[in-house]
Tab-separated table of C-alpha atoms in Angstrom:
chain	number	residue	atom	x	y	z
A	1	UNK	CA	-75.135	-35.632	188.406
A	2	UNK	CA	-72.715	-37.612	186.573
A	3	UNK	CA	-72.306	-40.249	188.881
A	4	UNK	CA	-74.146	-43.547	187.632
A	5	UNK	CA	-77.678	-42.815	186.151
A	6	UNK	CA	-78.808	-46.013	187.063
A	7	UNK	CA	-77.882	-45.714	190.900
A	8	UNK	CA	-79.877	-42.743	190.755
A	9	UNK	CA	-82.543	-44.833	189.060
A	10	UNK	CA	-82.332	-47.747	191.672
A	11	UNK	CA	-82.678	-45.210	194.425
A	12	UNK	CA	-84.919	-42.170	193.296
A	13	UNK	CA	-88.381	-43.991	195.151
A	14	UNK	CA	-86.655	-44.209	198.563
A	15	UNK	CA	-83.964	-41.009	197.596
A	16	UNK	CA	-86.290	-39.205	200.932
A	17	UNK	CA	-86.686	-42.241	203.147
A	18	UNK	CA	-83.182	-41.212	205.154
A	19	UNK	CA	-81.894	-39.685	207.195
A	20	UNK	CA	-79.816	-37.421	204.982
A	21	UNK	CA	-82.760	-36.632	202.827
A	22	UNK	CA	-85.506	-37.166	205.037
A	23	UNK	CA	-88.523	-34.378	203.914
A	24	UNK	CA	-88.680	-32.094	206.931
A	25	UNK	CA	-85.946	-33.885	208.939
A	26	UNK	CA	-83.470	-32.496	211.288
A	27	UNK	CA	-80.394	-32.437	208.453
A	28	UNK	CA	-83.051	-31.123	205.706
A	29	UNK	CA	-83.475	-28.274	207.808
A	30	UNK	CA	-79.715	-27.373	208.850
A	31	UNK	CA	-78.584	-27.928	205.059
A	32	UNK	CA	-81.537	-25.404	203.752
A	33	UNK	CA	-79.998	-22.856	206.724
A	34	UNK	CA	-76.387	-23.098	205.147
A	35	UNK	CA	-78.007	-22.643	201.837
A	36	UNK	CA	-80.438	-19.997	202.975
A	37	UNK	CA	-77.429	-17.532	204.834
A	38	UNK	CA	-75.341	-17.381	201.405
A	39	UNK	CA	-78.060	-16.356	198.994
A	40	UNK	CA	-80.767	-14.339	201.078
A	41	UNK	CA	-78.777	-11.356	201.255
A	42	UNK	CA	-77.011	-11.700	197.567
A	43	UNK	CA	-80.331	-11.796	195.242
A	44	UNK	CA	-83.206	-9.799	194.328
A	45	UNK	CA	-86.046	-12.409	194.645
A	46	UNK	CA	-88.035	-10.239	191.744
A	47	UNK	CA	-85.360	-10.834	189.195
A	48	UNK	CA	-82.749	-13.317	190.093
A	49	UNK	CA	-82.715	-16.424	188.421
A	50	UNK	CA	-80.803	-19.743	189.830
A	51	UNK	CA	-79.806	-22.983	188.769
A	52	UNK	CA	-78.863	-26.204	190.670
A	53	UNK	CA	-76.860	-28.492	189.022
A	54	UNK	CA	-77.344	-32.413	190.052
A	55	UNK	CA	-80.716	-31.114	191.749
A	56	UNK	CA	-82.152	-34.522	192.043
A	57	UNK	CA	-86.056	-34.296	193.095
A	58	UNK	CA	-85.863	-31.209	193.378
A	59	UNK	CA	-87.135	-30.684	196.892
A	60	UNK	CA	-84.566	-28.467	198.290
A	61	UNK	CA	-85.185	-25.787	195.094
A	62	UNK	CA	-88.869	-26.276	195.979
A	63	UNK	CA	-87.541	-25.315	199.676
A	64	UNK	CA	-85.701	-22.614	198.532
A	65	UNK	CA	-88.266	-21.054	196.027
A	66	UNK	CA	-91.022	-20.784	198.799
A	67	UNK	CA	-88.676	-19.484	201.343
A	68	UNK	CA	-86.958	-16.410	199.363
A	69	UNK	CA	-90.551	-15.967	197.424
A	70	UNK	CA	-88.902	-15.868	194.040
A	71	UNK	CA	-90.641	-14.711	191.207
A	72	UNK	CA	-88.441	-16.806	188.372
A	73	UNK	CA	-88.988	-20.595	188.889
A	74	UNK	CA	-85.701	-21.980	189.955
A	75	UNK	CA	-83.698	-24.354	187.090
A	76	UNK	CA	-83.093	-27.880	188.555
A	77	UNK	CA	-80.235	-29.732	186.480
A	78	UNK	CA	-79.815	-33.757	186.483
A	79	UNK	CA	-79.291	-36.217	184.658
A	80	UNK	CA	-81.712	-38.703	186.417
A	81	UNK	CA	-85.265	-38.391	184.785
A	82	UNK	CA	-86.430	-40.335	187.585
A	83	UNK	CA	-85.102	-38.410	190.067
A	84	UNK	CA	-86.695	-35.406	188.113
A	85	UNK	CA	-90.123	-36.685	188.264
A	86	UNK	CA	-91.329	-34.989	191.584
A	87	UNK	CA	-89.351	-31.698	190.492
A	88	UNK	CA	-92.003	-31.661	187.386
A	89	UNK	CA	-94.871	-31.803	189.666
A	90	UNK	CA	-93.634	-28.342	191.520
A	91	UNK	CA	-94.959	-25.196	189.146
A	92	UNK	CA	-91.577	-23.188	190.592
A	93	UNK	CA	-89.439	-25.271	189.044
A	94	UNK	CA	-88.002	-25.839	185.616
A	95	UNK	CA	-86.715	-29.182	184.883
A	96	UNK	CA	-83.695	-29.762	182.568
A	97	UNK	CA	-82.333	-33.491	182.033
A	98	UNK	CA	-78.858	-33.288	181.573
A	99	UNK	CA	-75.397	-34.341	182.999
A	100	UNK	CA	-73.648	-31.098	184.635
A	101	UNK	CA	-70.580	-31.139	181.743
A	102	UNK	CA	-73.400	-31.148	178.505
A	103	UNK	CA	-75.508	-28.399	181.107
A	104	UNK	CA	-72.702	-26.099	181.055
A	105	UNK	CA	-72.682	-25.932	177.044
A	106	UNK	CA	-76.015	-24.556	176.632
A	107	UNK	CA	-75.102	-21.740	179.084
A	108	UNK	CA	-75.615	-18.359	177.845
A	109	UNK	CA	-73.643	-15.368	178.924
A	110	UNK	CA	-74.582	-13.477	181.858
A	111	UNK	CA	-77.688	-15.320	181.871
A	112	UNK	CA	-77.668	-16.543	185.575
A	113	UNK	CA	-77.377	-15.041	189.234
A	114	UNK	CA	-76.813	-18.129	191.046
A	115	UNK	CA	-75.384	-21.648	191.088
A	116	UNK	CA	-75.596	-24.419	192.757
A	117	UNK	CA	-73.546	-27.610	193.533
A	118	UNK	CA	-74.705	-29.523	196.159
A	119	UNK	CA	-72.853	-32.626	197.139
A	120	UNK	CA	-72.479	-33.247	193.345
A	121	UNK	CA	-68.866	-32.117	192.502
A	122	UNK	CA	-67.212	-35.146	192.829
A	123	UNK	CA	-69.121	-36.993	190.402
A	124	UNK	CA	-68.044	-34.771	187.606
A	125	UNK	CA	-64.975	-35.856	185.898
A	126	UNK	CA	-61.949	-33.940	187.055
A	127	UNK	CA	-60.526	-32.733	183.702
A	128	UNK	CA	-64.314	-31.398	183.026
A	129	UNK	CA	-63.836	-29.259	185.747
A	130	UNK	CA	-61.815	-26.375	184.574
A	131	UNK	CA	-64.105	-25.599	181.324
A	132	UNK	CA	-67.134	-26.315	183.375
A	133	UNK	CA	-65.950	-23.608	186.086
A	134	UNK	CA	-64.993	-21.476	183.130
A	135	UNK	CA	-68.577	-21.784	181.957
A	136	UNK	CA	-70.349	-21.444	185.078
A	137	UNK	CA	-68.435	-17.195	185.049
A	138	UNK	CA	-69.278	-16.734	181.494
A	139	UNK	CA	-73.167	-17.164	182.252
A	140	UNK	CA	-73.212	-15.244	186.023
A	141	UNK	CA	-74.357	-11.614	185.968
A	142	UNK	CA	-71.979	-9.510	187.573
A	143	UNK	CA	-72.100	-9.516	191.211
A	144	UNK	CA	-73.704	-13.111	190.497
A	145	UNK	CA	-72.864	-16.208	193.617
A	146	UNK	CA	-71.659	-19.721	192.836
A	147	UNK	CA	-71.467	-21.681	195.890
A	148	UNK	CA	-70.460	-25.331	196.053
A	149	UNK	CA	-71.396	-27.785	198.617
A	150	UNK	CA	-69.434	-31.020	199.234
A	151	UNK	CA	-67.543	-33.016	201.993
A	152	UNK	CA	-64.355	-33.248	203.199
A	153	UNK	CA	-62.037	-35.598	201.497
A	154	UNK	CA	-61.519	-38.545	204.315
A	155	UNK	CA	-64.258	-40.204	205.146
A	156	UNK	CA	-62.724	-41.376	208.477
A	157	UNK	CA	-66.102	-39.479	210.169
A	158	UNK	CA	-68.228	-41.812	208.886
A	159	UNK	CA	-69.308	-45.504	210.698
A	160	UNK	CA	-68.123	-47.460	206.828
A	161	UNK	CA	-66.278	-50.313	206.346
A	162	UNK	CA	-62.854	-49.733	205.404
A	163	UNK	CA	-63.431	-50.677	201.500
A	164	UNK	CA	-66.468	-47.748	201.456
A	165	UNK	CA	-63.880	-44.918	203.394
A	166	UNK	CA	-61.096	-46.096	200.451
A	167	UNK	CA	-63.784	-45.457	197.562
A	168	UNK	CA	-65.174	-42.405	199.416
A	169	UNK	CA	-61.644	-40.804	199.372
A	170	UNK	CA	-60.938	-42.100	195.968
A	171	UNK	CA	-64.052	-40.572	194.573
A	172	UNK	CA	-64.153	-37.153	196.721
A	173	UNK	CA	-60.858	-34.499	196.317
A	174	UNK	CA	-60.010	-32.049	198.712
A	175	UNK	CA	-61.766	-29.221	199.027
A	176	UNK	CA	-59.259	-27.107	198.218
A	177	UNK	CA	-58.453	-28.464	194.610
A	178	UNK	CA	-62.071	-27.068	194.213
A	179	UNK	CA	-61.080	-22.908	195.379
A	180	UNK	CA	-58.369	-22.964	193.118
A	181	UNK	CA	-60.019	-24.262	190.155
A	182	UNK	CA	-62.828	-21.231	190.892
A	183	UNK	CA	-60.108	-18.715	191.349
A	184	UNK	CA	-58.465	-20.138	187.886
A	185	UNK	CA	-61.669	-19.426	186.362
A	186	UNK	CA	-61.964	-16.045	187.182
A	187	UNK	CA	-63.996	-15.845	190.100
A	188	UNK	CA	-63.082	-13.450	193.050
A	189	UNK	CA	-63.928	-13.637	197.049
A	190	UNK	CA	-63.406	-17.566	197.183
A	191	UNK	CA	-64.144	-18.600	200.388
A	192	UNK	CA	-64.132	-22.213	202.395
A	193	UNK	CA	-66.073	-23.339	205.256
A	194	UNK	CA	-66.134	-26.345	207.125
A	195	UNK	CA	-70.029	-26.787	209.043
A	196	UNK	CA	-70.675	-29.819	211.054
A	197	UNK	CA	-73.847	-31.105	212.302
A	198	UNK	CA	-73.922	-34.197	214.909
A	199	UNK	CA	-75.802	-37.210	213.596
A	200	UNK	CA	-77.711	-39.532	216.188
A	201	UNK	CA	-79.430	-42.210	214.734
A	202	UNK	CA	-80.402	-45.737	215.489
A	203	UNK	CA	-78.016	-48.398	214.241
A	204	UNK	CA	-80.216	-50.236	212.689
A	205	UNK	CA	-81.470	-47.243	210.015
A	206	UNK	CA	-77.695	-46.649	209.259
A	207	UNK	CA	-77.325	-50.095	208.243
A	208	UNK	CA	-80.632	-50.126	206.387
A	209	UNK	CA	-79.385	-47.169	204.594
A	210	UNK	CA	-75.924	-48.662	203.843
A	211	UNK	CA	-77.949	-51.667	202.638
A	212	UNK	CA	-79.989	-49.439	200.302
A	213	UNK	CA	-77.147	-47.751	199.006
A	214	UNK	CA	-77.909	-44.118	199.792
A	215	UNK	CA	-74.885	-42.735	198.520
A	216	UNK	CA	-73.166	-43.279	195.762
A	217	UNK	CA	-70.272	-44.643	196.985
A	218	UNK	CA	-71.817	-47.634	198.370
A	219	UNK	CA	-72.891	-48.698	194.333
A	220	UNK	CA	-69.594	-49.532	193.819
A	221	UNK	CA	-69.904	-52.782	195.460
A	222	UNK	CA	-72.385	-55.823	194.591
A	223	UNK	CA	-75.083	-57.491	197.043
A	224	UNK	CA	-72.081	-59.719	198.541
A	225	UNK	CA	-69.474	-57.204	199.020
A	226	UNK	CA	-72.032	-54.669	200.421
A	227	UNK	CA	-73.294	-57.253	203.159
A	228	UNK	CA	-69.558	-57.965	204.103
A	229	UNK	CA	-69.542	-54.391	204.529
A	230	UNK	CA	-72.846	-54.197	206.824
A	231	UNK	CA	-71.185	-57.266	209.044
A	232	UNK	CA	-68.002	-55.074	209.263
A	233	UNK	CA	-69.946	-51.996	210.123
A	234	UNK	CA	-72.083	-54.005	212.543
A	235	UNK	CA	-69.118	-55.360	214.506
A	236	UNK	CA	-66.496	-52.039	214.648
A	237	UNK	CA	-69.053	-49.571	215.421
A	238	UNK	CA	-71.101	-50.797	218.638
A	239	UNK	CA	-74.302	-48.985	219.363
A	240	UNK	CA	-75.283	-47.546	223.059
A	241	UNK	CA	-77.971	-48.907	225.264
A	242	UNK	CA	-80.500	-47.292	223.416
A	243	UNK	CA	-79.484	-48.932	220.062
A	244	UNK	CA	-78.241	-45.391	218.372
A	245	UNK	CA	-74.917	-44.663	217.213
A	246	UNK	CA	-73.373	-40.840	216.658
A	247	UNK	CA	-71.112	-38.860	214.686
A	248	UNK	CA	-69.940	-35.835	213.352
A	249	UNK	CA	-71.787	-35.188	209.314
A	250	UNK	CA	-69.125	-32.423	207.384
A	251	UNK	CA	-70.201	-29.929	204.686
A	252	UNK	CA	-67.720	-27.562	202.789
A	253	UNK	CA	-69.201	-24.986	201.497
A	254	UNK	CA	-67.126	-22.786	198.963
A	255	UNK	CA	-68.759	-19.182	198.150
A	256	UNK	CA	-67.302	-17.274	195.334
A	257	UNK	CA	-68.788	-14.168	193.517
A	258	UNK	CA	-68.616	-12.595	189.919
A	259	UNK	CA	-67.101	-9.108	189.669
């Protein structure tokens, strides 16, 4: 969203080649779940309308769309264009090519049923936050769901090098910070969970997607830094006999509803 349009750029042709993002995969599919539980029973597919902000290629909307049968097509937000490109092929969705911040200006009240943030918060800038939030209530119907995805603030869980779990928790505030920004913005039943979802994979694709910078936080380092990285990586985190390494993925996901 507004992390670095030209990561997003760099990555939008292999964006589904991972793990993470893989079409179909094991993590797709318990991500869509999570998703799926907080808005089936909270819209009327015949009229609602949503929006995800920092919606990338849209897939997941696509996803989403199909599996509520929505009549409205479903607003995907980003300020990628490239990323955006296989969103515009999908008839269900409307495309709109814009940071989250600018996004939230062209709101109109009570226009909305549902938002979306998934793992996009922490790439807005934090004094944006509290006008953006502010925003977000103005342009919710009553009774309307804003639910934010995004991970926990160490990222100790993760097989990185130490310089990648320093920028991840430099880059991604505790969860927390978020509830009480949604609260300060008037929204009521704010509620935090913590889901986690075991990741087995074969050391060499986790290294291949460090390499290929999958998330942003791995951008913030150049070809040299990022392959000191991959040695570190390769020598602290050993694999087992079959060649696969494990551990725990975390997703926060903060529900809060209009009044």
């Amino acid at each position: 969203m507004l992390g670095s349009p030209q990561h997003y750029h760099d990555i939008a042709d292999k964006y589904h080649d991972n793990f993470f993002y893989e079409h179909g995969g094991e993590m797709e599919n318990w991500k869509f779940r999570l998703v799926l539980d907080r808005f089936q029973s909270k819209l009327d597919p015949k009229s609602c309308k949503i929006a995800d902000i920092g919606a990338g290629t849209g897939r997941f909307m696509g996803l989403l769309h199909e599996a509520l049968e929505l009549k409205n097509p479903v607003v995907c937000v980003d300020n990628s264009a490239e990323m955006l490109v296989e969103a515009e092929k999908n008839r269900n969705l409307e495309t709109i090519c814009l940071d989250g911040v600018r996004f939230g200006h062209t709101l109109q009240a009570l226009s909305f049923d549902c938002f979306l943030l998934m793992e996009v918060t922490h790439h807005f800038p934090p004094e944006s936050l509290p006008t953006f939030y502010a925003q977000l209530h103005t342009a919710l119907k009553p009774g309307g769901t804003f639910l934010t995805i995004t991970h926990p603030h160490s990222g100790d869980r993760y097989p990185f090098f130490a310089d990648a779990k320093r920028v991840w928790a430099e880059n991604q505030p505790e969860w927390t910070d978020y509830g009480d920004l949604m609260k300060a913005a008037g929204f009521e039943d704010v509620q935090m969970e913590l889901e986690e979802f075991t990741v087995t994979l074969p050391k060499a694709a986790w290294l291949r997607m460090v390499k290929n910078r999958f998330w942003s936080t791995f951008s913030h380092f150049n070809d040299e830094q990022l392959a000191a990285g991959i040695e570190e990586i390769r020598r602290d985190y050993p694999a087992d006999e079959n060649g696969f390494i494990s551990f725990s993925e975390g997703l926060v996901l903060i529900t809060a509803r209009k009044s």
